[in-house]
Amino acid sequence: MKSGKLTIKHQVTIPRDVRQALGLKAGDQVDFAIENGRAILTRVDESDMEWARFIQTQMPEWSDPHEDTYWADL
């Protein structure tokens, strides 16, 4: 397991071997998930980002916080 140090700006450097294993480069998007008290970092595929941008233009209600509140109890 690799470790890092959180800066005063709440940033951390991703170790080189982790970046290489995930194919990360400067400017790439990443997702974070919390599972069982652990943070999981996942590389976001550019095609997923393109699809998300397309969906937002076609279905703007999916990006509406009021809609999130309305459907939160489902």
GROMACS .gro file of C-alpha atoms in nm:
model
   74
    1MET     CA    1   0.000   0.000   0.000
    2LYS     CA    2   0.126   0.346  -0.091
    3SER     CA    3   0.085   0.655   0.122
    4GLY     CA    4   0.101   1.029   0.071
    5LYS     CA    5   0.073   1.350   0.267
    6LEU     CA    6  -0.221   1.590   0.247
    7THR     CA    7  -0.113   1.948   0.176
    8ILE     CA    8  -0.260   2.257   0.337
    9LYS     CA    9  -0.477   2.288   0.021
   10HIS     CA   10  -0.611   1.933   0.081
   11GLN     CA   11  -0.422   1.793  -0.218
   12VAL     CA   12  -0.219   1.474  -0.236
   13THR     CA   13   0.023   1.349  -0.500
   14ILE     CA   14  -0.074   1.015  -0.652
   15PRO     CA   15   0.235   0.792  -0.648
   16ARG     CA   16   0.398   0.728  -0.987
   17ASP     CA   17   0.333   0.353  -0.992
   18VAL     CA   18  -0.036   0.412  -0.914
   19ARG     CA   19  -0.061   0.674  -1.192
   20GLN     CA   20   0.108   0.434  -1.433
   21ALA     CA   21  -0.113   0.140  -1.332
   22LEU     CA   22  -0.427   0.349  -1.391
   23GLY     CA   23  -0.291   0.522  -1.701
   24LEU     CA   24  -0.336   0.865  -1.540
   25LYS     CA   25  -0.186   1.183  -1.677
   26ALA     CA   26  -0.220   1.550  -1.585
   27GLY     CA   27  -0.572   1.677  -1.651
   28ASP     CA   28  -0.740   1.334  -1.637
   29GLN     CA   29  -1.069   1.303  -1.452
   30VAL     CA   30  -1.093   1.065  -1.157
   31ASP     CA   31  -1.382   0.942  -0.944
   32PHE     CA   32  -1.371   0.888  -0.570
   33ALA     CA   33  -1.586   0.643  -0.378
   34ILE     CA   34  -1.594   0.568  -0.008
   35GLU     CA   35  -1.643   0.201   0.082
   36ASN     CA   36  -1.598   0.055   0.429
   37GLY     CA   37  -1.397   0.355   0.548
   38ARG     CA   38  -1.163   0.349   0.245
   39ALA     CA   39  -1.135   0.590  -0.045
   40ILE     CA   40  -1.128   0.431  -0.390
   41LEU     CA   41  -0.979   0.625  -0.681
   42THR     CA   42  -1.091   0.529  -1.032
   43ARG     CA   43  -0.983   0.672  -1.366
   44VAL     CA   44  -1.277   0.814  -1.564
   45ASP     CA   45  -1.279   0.698  -1.923
   46GLU     CA   46  -1.306   0.993  -2.167
   47SER     CA   47  -1.588   0.817  -2.355
   48ASP     CA   48  -1.785   0.810  -2.028
   49MET     CA   49  -1.731   1.185  -1.992
   50GLU     CA   50  -1.848   1.245  -2.350
   51TRP     CA   51  -2.161   1.038  -2.285
   52ALA     CA   52  -2.234   1.226  -1.961
   53ARG     CA   53  -2.198   1.562  -2.140
   54PHE     CA   54  -2.431   1.441  -2.418
   55ILE     CA   55  -2.693   1.321  -2.170
   56GLN     CA   56  -2.680   1.653  -1.983
   57THR     CA   57  -2.757   1.841  -2.306
   58GLN     CA   58  -3.043   1.605  -2.394
   59MET     CA   59  -3.188   1.563  -2.046
   60PRO     CA   60  -3.105   1.875  -1.842
   61GLU     CA   61  -3.343   1.764  -1.567
   62TRP     CA   62  -3.085   1.497  -1.474
   63SER     CA   63  -2.857   1.780  -1.358
   64ASP     CA   64  -3.127   1.964  -1.164
   65PRO     CA   65  -3.073   1.955  -0.784
   66HIS     CA   66  -3.450   1.996  -0.734
   67GLU     CA   67  -3.503   1.669  -0.921
   68ASP     CA   68  -3.246   1.499  -0.697
   69THR     CA   69  -3.441   1.612  -0.391
   70TYR     CA   70  -3.772   1.498  -0.540
   71TRP     CA   71  -3.646   1.146  -0.616
   72ALA     CA   72  -3.419   1.106  -0.311
   73ASP     CA   73  -3.661   0.878  -0.121
   74LEU     CA   74  -3.690   0.615  -0.394
   0.00000   0.00000   0.00000
